[in-house]
Short mmCIF file of C-alpha atoms in Angstrom, two decimals:
data_model
loop_
_atom_site.label_atom_id
_atom_site.label_comp_id
_atom_site.label_asym_id
_atom_site.label_seq_id
_atom_site.Cartn_x
_atom_site.Cartn_y
_atom_site.Cartn_z
CA MET A 458 55.23 70.96 0.60
CA ARG A 459 54.41 70.00 -3.00
CA ILE A 460 55.93 73.25 -4.25
CA LYS A 461 59.15 72.41 -2.41
CA PHE A 462 59.29 69.00 -4.12
CA GLU A 463 58.67 70.65 -7.48
CA LYS A 464 61.60 72.97 -6.85
CA LEU A 465 63.71 69.98 -5.82
CA PHE A 466 62.65 68.18 -9.03
CA ILE A 467 63.77 71.15 -11.14
CA PHE A 468 66.98 71.44 -9.12
CA SER A 469 67.69 67.72 -9.66
CA ILE A 470 67.40 68.03 -13.44
CA ALA A 471 69.69 71.06 -13.35
CA LEU A 472 72.12 69.15 -11.11
CA LEU A 473 72.11 66.19 -13.51
CA LEU A 474 73.09 68.46 -16.40
CA LEU A 475 75.58 70.36 -14.26
CA THR A 476 77.44 67.19 -13.23
CA LEU A 477 77.57 65.54 -16.68
CA PRO A 478 80.84 67.23 -17.74
CA MET A 479 82.42 66.58 -14.34
CA PRO A 480 85.07 63.85 -13.97
CA LYS A 481 83.06 61.24 -12.04
CA TYR A 482 80.01 59.42 -13.41
CA ASN A 483 78.63 58.78 -9.93
CA LEU A 484 77.78 62.47 -9.50
CA SER A 485 75.27 62.25 -12.35
CA THR A 486 73.96 58.98 -10.93
CA GLN A 487 73.43 60.63 -7.56
CA ALA A 488 71.61 63.52 -9.26
CA LEU A 489 69.34 60.97 -10.95
CA ILE A 490 68.63 59.35 -7.57
CA LEU A 491 67.74 62.78 -6.15
CA LEU A 492 65.40 63.29 -9.12
CA VAL A 493 63.63 60.02 -8.30
CA ILE A 494 63.27 61.04 -4.63
CA SER A 495 61.82 64.45 -5.54
CA TRP A 496 59.43 62.81 -8.03
CA PHE A 497 57.57 61.10 -5.18
CA GLY A 498 56.45 64.47 -3.82
CA VAL A 499 55.62 66.52 -6.94
CA ASN A 500 52.04 65.19 -7.13
CA SER A 501 49.79 62.44 -5.78
CA PHE A 502 50.14 58.80 -6.83
CA GLN A 503 46.62 58.97 -8.26
CA LYS A 504 47.74 61.84 -10.50
CA LYS A 505 50.89 59.94 -11.43
CA LYS A 506 48.75 56.96 -12.43
CA GLU A 507 46.49 59.13 -14.58
CA LEU A 508 49.44 60.78 -16.31
CA PHE A 509 51.17 57.43 -16.80
CA ILE A 510 48.12 55.95 -18.54
CA LYS A 511 47.63 59.12 -20.57
CA ASN A 512 51.30 59.16 -21.70
CA LEU A 513 51.81 55.40 -21.96
CA LYS A 514 52.50 55.43 -25.71
CA ILE A 515 55.02 58.24 -25.39
CA ILE A 516 56.70 56.62 -22.38
CA THR A 517 56.95 53.35 -24.29
CA LEU A 518 58.47 55.08 -27.30
CA LEU A 519 61.00 57.16 -25.36
CA SER A 520 62.04 54.14 -23.26
CA SER A 521 62.03 51.74 -26.22
CA ILE A 522 65.81 51.23 -26.16
CA PHE A 523 65.61 49.88 -22.61
CA LEU A 524 62.53 47.77 -23.42
CA VAL A 525 64.19 46.21 -26.48
CA MET A 526 67.27 45.38 -24.42
CA LEU A 527 65.05 43.91 -21.72
CA PHE A 528 63.51 41.67 -24.39
CA GLY A 529 67.04 40.74 -25.49
CA MET A 530 67.68 39.23 -22.06
CA ILE A 531 65.40 36.33 -23.02
CA TYR A 532 67.90 34.89 -25.50
CA THR A 533 71.25 36.25 -24.33
CA GLU A 534 73.93 33.79 -23.26
CA ASN A 535 75.76 36.38 -21.20
CA LEU A 536 73.36 37.26 -18.39
CA ALA A 537 75.94 39.21 -16.38
CA GLY A 538 76.81 41.33 -19.43
CA GLY A 539 73.14 41.82 -20.19
CA ILE A 540 72.36 43.01 -16.67
CA GLU A 541 75.26 45.46 -16.91
CA GLN A 542 73.85 46.81 -20.19
CA LEU A 543 70.38 47.22 -18.65
CA LYS A 544 71.85 49.03 -15.67
CA ASP A 545 73.72 51.42 -17.96
CA LYS A 546 70.63 52.13 -20.09
CA LEU A 547 68.36 52.70 -17.07
CA PRO A 548 68.11 56.50 -17.73
CA PHE A 549 66.18 55.69 -20.91
CA LEU A 550 63.50 54.04 -18.76
CA LEU A 551 63.50 56.33 -15.73
CA LEU A 552 63.55 59.77 -17.35
CA PRO A 553 60.45 59.32 -19.57
CA ILE A 554 58.46 57.95 -16.62
CA LEU A 555 59.64 60.62 -14.17
CA ILE A 556 58.99 63.55 -16.52
CA ALA A 557 55.76 62.25 -18.12
CA THR A 558 54.12 61.66 -14.73
CA SER A 559 55.11 65.05 -13.27
CA PRO A 560 53.48 68.46 -13.82
CA SER A 561 54.16 69.51 -17.42
CA THR A 562 55.06 73.05 -16.39
CA LEU A 563 58.27 71.92 -14.66
CA LEU A 564 60.20 72.02 -17.95
CA SER A 565 58.74 75.30 -19.17
CA ASN A 566 62.13 77.03 -19.06
CA LYS A 567 64.17 74.36 -20.85
CA TYR A 568 66.94 76.69 -21.99
CA SER A 569 67.88 77.43 -18.39
CA PHE A 570 68.79 73.75 -18.08
CA ILE A 571 70.78 73.81 -21.33
CA LYS A 572 72.61 76.95 -20.22
CA ILE A 573 73.62 75.30 -16.94
CA PHE A 574 75.02 72.34 -18.87
CA SER A 575 76.88 74.60 -21.32
CA LEU A 576 78.45 76.68 -18.55
CA SER A 577 79.50 73.49 -16.76
CA VAL A 578 81.23 72.30 -19.96
CA ILE A 579 83.24 75.53 -20.02
CA LEU A 580 84.08 75.41 -16.31
CA MET A 581 85.35 71.83 -16.51
CA ALA A 582 87.37 72.70 -19.62
CA VAL A 583 88.97 75.62 -17.75
CA PHE A 584 89.67 73.31 -14.83
CA GLY A 585 91.31 70.84 -17.22
CA LEU A 586 93.52 73.53 -18.75
CA LEU A 587 94.58 74.88 -15.35
CA LYS A 588 95.46 71.39 -14.15
CA SER A 589 97.40 70.73 -17.37
CA LEU A 590 99.22 74.04 -16.92
CA TYR A 591 100.16 73.10 -13.36
CA LEU A 592 101.50 69.70 -14.46
CA TYR A 593 103.44 71.30 -17.30
CA TYR A 594 105.18 73.89 -15.10
CA THR A 595 105.98 71.31 -12.42
CA GLY A 596 107.77 69.21 -15.03
CA MET A 597 105.27 66.37 -15.08
CA GLY A 598 104.62 66.50 -18.82
CA ASN A 599 102.38 67.98 -21.50
CA TYR A 600 98.73 67.15 -20.87
CA PHE A 601 97.18 69.74 -23.18
CA VAL A 602 96.32 67.51 -26.16
CA TYR A 603 94.05 64.58 -27.09
CA ASP A 604 94.36 61.45 -24.92
CA LYS A 605 96.41 63.19 -22.23
CA LEU A 606 93.78 65.90 -21.96
CA SER A 607 91.22 63.10 -21.72
CA PHE A 608 93.15 61.77 -18.72
CA ILE A 609 92.92 65.20 -17.05
CA LEU A 610 89.19 65.53 -17.75
CA ASN A 611 88.56 61.88 -16.84
CA LYS A 612 86.27 61.83 -19.89
CA HIS A 613 86.84 60.32 -23.33
CA THR A 614 87.71 63.08 -25.81
CA THR A 615 84.87 62.08 -28.16
CA TYR A 616 82.20 62.55 -25.51
CA TYR A 617 83.66 65.82 -24.29
CA SER A 618 83.83 67.12 -27.85
CA LEU A 619 80.11 66.27 -28.16
CA TYR A 620 79.46 68.28 -25.01
CA CYS A 621 81.45 71.16 -26.50
CA VAL A 622 79.57 71.22 -29.82
CA ILE A 623 76.22 71.11 -27.96
CA ALA A 624 77.38 74.03 -25.80
CA ILE A 625 78.52 75.94 -28.91
CA SER A 626 75.10 75.31 -30.46
CA TYR A 627 73.41 76.73 -27.38
CA PHE A 628 75.56 79.87 -27.17
CA LEU A 629 75.09 80.56 -30.89
CA TYR A 630 71.34 80.05 -30.51
CA ASP A 631 71.32 82.36 -27.51
CA LEU A 632 73.42 84.94 -29.33
CA LEU A 633 71.21 84.98 -32.44
CA PHE A 634 67.73 84.36 -31.04
CA ILE A 635 66.83 84.21 -27.35
CA LYS A 636 69.53 86.67 -26.15
CA LYS A 637 69.42 85.67 -22.48
CA THR A 638 73.21 85.85 -22.11
CA PRO A 639 75.29 89.02 -22.58
CA ARG A 640 76.57 89.11 -26.16
CA ILE A 641 80.24 89.26 -25.17
CA ILE A 642 79.85 86.21 -22.91
CA SER A 643 78.27 84.17 -25.73
CA VAL A 644 80.99 85.16 -28.21
CA LEU A 645 83.84 84.43 -25.80
CA SER A 646 82.22 81.11 -24.84
CA VAL A 647 82.03 80.00 -28.48
CA LEU A 648 85.64 81.02 -29.15
CA PHE A 649 86.91 79.24 -26.04
CA LEU A 650 85.00 76.05 -26.88
CA LEU A 651 86.36 76.11 -30.44
CA PHE A 652 89.87 76.36 -29.01
CA PHE A 653 89.18 73.49 -26.63
CA ILE A 654 87.88 71.29 -29.47
CA TYR A 655 91.15 72.05 -31.25
CA LEU A 656 93.00 70.68 -28.22
CA LEU A 657 90.74 67.62 -27.98
CA SER A 658 91.64 66.79 -31.63
CA VAL A 659 88.46 64.81 -32.34
CA ARG A 660 87.79 64.63 -36.07
CA ILE A 661 84.04 64.04 -35.91
CA ALA A 662 83.83 67.34 -34.02
CA ILE A 663 85.01 69.12 -37.20
CA VAL A 664 82.12 67.57 -39.12
CA ALA A 665 79.76 68.62 -36.33
CA LEU A 666 81.07 72.18 -36.40
CA ILE A 667 80.56 72.37 -40.17
CA ILE A 668 76.95 71.23 -39.70
CA ILE A 669 76.39 73.81 -36.94
CA ALA A 670 77.87 76.63 -39.00
CA ILE A 671 75.96 75.81 -42.19
CA TYR A 672 72.77 75.30 -40.19
CA PHE A 673 72.91 78.75 -38.62
CA ILE A 674 74.00 80.35 -41.91
CA LYS A 675 71.01 78.78 -43.64
CA ILE A 676 68.62 80.09 -41.00
CA LYS A 677 70.07 83.55 -40.46
CA ILE A 678 71.22 84.61 -43.94
CA THR A 679 68.48 85.23 -46.52
CA ASN A 680 70.60 85.90 -49.63
CA ARG A 681 71.37 82.62 -51.38
CA SER A 682 74.75 83.71 -52.80
CA ASN A 683 75.84 84.80 -49.32
CA LYS A 684 74.78 81.41 -47.91
CA VAL A 685 76.91 79.55 -50.45
CA PHE A 686 79.92 81.81 -49.93
CA LEU A 687 79.77 81.68 -46.14
CA SER A 688 79.17 77.92 -46.11
CA LEU A 689 82.21 77.30 -48.32
CA LEU A 690 84.28 79.65 -46.18
CA VAL A 691 83.28 77.80 -43.01
CA ILE A 692 84.03 74.40 -44.54
CA LEU A 693 87.45 75.50 -45.83
CA SER A 694 88.34 77.11 -42.50
CA LEU A 695 87.41 74.10 -40.41
CA VAL A 696 88.96 71.58 -42.80
CA SER A 697 92.13 73.69 -42.80
CA THR A 698 92.11 73.45 -39.02
CA LEU A 699 91.86 69.68 -39.38
CA ILE A 700 94.66 69.43 -41.96
CA PHE A 701 97.17 71.93 -40.59
CA SER A 702 96.57 71.70 -36.87
CA SER A 703 99.68 70.36 -35.17
CA ASN A 704 97.50 68.23 -32.92
CA TYR A 705 95.74 66.48 -35.80
CA VAL A 706 98.89 66.22 -37.94
CA GLU A 707 100.72 64.63 -35.03
CA ARG A 708 98.09 61.90 -34.89
CA PHE A 709 98.38 61.25 -38.64
CA GLU A 710 102.17 61.26 -38.81
CA SER A 711 102.89 59.13 -35.75
CA ILE A 712 101.56 56.08 -37.59
CA LYS A 713 104.72 56.09 -39.73
CA ASN A 714 106.88 55.60 -36.66
CA ASN A 715 104.48 53.38 -34.72
CA PRO A 716 102.22 51.13 -36.83
CA ASP A 717 100.61 49.79 -33.64
CA LYS A 718 98.89 53.17 -33.27
CA ILE A 719 96.87 52.74 -36.45
CA ALA A 720 93.61 52.92 -34.48
CA GLU A 721 94.51 56.32 -33.11
CA ASN A 722 95.77 57.87 -36.32
CA ASN A 723 94.27 56.45 -39.49
CA GLU A 724 90.70 56.63 -38.34
CA PHE A 725 89.02 56.28 -41.72
CA ASN A 726 90.68 52.95 -42.50
CA THR A 727 90.20 51.62 -38.98
CA ARG A 728 86.54 52.61 -38.93
CA ILE A 729 86.12 50.40 -42.01
CA ILE A 730 87.85 47.55 -40.18
CA HIS A 731 85.59 48.11 -37.16
CA TRP A 732 82.44 48.05 -39.28
CA LYS A 733 83.54 45.21 -41.56
CA SER A 734 84.44 43.05 -38.57
CA ALA A 735 81.10 43.79 -36.91
CA LEU A 736 79.09 42.85 -40.00
CA GLN A 737 81.11 39.66 -40.43
CA THR A 738 79.96 38.47 -37.00
CA VAL A 739 76.26 38.95 -37.83
CA SER A 740 74.24 36.39 -39.76
CA GLY A 741 70.67 35.15 -40.27
CA ILE A 742 68.20 36.05 -37.54
CA ASP A 743 70.87 38.16 -35.84
CA TYR A 744 69.97 41.02 -38.18
CA PHE A 745 66.45 41.24 -36.73
CA ILE A 746 66.86 40.56 -33.00
CA GLY A 747 70.63 40.52 -32.52
CA LYS A 748 72.69 38.08 -30.49
CA GLY A 749 71.26 39.12 -27.14
CA THR A 750 71.65 42.08 -24.81
CA GLY A 751 74.84 40.75 -23.24
CA ASP A 752 76.33 39.21 -26.38
CA GLY A 753 76.91 42.24 -28.61
CA LYS A 754 80.69 41.77 -28.63
CA LYS A 755 80.52 37.99 -29.09
CA ASN A 756 83.12 36.94 -31.68
CA LEU A 757 83.83 40.61 -32.52
CA TYR A 758 87.31 40.63 -31.00
CA LYS A 759 88.18 37.33 -32.65
CA GLN A 760 87.12 38.85 -35.96
CA TYR A 761 89.36 41.85 -35.29
CA LYS A 762 92.27 39.41 -34.94
CA LYS A 763 91.34 37.56 -38.13
CA ASN A 764 91.30 40.87 -40.01
CA GLY A 765 94.73 41.83 -38.66
CA PHE A 766 93.34 44.57 -36.41
CA LEU A 767 95.53 43.51 -33.50
CA ILE A 768 95.23 46.65 -31.40
CA GLY A 769 91.43 46.37 -31.62
CA TYR A 770 91.69 42.76 -30.46
CA GLU A 771 94.09 43.55 -27.61
CA LYS A 772 92.28 46.65 -26.33
CA LYS A 773 88.78 45.29 -27.07
CA TYR A 774 87.58 48.30 -29.05
CA ASN A 775 83.88 48.77 -29.64
CA VAL A 776 82.41 49.07 -33.14
CA HIS A 777 82.62 52.89 -33.28
CA ASN A 778 79.16 53.13 -34.78
CA GLN A 779 76.09 53.18 -32.54
CA TYR A 780 73.80 51.72 -35.19
CA LEU A 781 76.08 48.72 -35.73
CA GLU A 782 76.50 48.41 -31.97
CA PHE A 783 72.74 47.96 -31.65
CA LEU A 784 72.68 45.61 -34.65
CA LEU A 785 75.11 43.27 -32.90
CA SER A 786 73.33 43.16 -29.56
CA ASN A 787 69.62 43.62 -30.30
CA GLY A 788 69.31 43.80 -34.06
CA LEU A 789 67.26 46.07 -36.28
CA ILE A 790 64.59 46.50 -33.61
CA ALA A 791 67.12 48.31 -31.39
CA ILE A 792 68.18 50.54 -34.28
CA LEU A 793 64.51 51.37 -34.94
CA ALA A 794 64.03 52.13 -31.24
CA TYR A 795 66.96 54.56 -31.24
CA ILE A 796 65.84 56.22 -34.47
CA SER A 797 62.30 56.51 -33.08
CA ILE A 798 63.53 58.40 -30.01
CA LEU A 799 65.55 60.79 -32.16
CA LEU A 800 62.75 61.13 -34.71
CA ILE A 801 59.99 62.02 -32.25
CA THR A 802 62.31 64.58 -30.62
CA LEU A 803 63.07 66.01 -34.06
CA VAL A 804 59.42 66.12 -35.15
CA TYR A 805 58.29 68.02 -32.07
CA SER A 806 61.26 70.38 -32.38
CA ILE A 807 60.29 71.11 -35.98
CA ARG A 808 56.63 71.66 -35.02
CA VAL A 809 57.54 74.49 -32.65
CA ASN A 810 60.49 75.69 -34.74
CA ASP A 811 62.93 74.78 -31.97
CA ILE A 812 66.16 75.49 -33.85
CA PHE A 813 68.38 74.27 -31.02
CA GLY A 814 66.40 71.03 -30.61
CA ILE A 815 66.64 70.23 -34.32
CA LEU A 816 70.40 70.79 -34.28
CA VAL A 817 70.94 68.62 -31.18
CA VAL A 818 69.18 65.67 -32.84
CA LEU A 819 71.32 66.13 -35.96
CA LEU A 820 74.45 66.10 -33.80
CA PHE A 821 73.39 62.83 -32.13
CA VAL A 822 72.76 61.29 -35.56
CA VAL A 823 76.18 62.37 -36.87
CA TYR A 824 78.16 61.30 -33.80
CA SER A 825 76.42 57.92 -33.87
CA LEU A 826 77.83 57.27 -37.34
CA THR A 827 81.44 57.11 -36.18
CA GLU A 828 81.12 56.58 -32.43
CA SER A 829 79.25 54.18 -30.14
CA ILE A 830 77.97 57.08 -28.05
CA LEU A 831 75.62 54.97 -25.93
CA GLU A 832 78.32 52.62 -24.71
CA ARG A 833 79.35 54.94 -21.87
CA GLN A 834 77.44 56.87 -19.24
CA SER A 835 78.64 60.17 -20.70
CA GLY A 836 76.73 59.45 -23.91
CA ILE A 837 73.74 57.68 -22.38
CA PHE A 838 72.92 60.51 -19.98
CA ILE A 839 73.26 63.34 -22.50
CA VAL A 840 71.11 61.65 -25.16
CA ALA A 841 68.44 60.52 -22.68
CA ILE A 842 68.11 63.79 -20.76
CA LEU A 843 68.18 66.13 -23.77
CA CYS A 844 65.73 64.07 -25.83
CA ASN A 845 63.28 63.98 -22.93
CA ILE A 846 63.65 67.66 -22.04
CA LEU A 847 63.26 68.73 -25.67
CA PHE A 848 60.32 66.44 -26.38
CA PHE A 849 58.22 67.16 -23.28
CA SER A 850 58.90 70.91 -23.25
CA ASN A 851 58.05 71.24 -26.96
CA ARG A 852 54.94 69.15 -26.53
CA GLU A 853 53.81 71.47 -23.75
CA VAL A 854 54.25 74.43 -26.10
CA ILE A 855 52.06 72.69 -28.69
CA ASN A 856 49.40 71.86 -26.07
CA LYS A 857 49.27 75.49 -24.96
CA LEU A 858 48.89 76.67 -28.56
CA ASN A 859 46.09 74.15 -29.14
CA LYS A 860 44.23 75.38 -26.05
CA GLN A 861 44.52 78.99 -27.19
CA ASN A 862 43.08 78.07 -30.58
#
């Protein structure tokens, strides 16, 4: 019976990753509920208690974002908003507890989980293109680019581009190192995902792709002159895609005809307005503990209006920077909690030379600079599940090595 629950536990994690790229958030939520149900049967409650006590420090660290936000409920003025934030961030509490108190061997084949996620990203992208093609040929409009493609996917383009760059990282890692997927499949997968990122037209994805390319060049190429040449070639190629792509150019040029679309087209300037407005709403003790878990956006929209950022005021845009988002709601302690989760995942990835794990953490860091990636379930789930899978699986590798020595 216990073996069956262990298989269900593994299946639930795979299902969670499989459903992340799918249109509805509730599918991932249901997969998480199934994971909780299977957790009850993977071992005895006495064993769970022992593992919980043994891993208490790690559980506390990996769930620190949720714990800091729980503390922020003490002084928030917006209880309803705070409860909503806690509900959204629940994966950061549940996943460390569920995985830390289960048999450590259940995550031994972590790349199988990552592969399932990556294939799901491709399948949903294909589904999106086929649906867009159908709408185009039935005369219902062009849904192949940017926000219209987002409508088809039922996912924000930024989050889906993050999924795509993670999937590209996996297929490149598989192609160069673990070689579990046929070479032609890995190559075609990377090319398709690059094309899909082109359609999504998300600028931060270009930065992410440059990081991925240089990262793999640095690891795989030994000759220094070749590294420099290839790195420059990659940067020029991707930046050229950014500059000359009709999708990106369309976003830049439309601002001339429609100034109200400044937030969609002149992203550099509007990011500064986002960040400036956020910092202008913070003062005194707010820097340390924030305004409260439910009060992160307090006065932010009014500040947008004062700064002439009318579309941000009307559409209630977030800060577009995860670090500043935490600063507003829960202060520096929330930023430290987030950095701690990323840092411990990075450290254990470095200790076992987990090239993919290191790259994933770097991608989270970069995306968090220009996007509030933990403001939606798409971002919360992917950060929480990958950090926990990478940390616990890499720790198990270290424990096995220590026992052998």
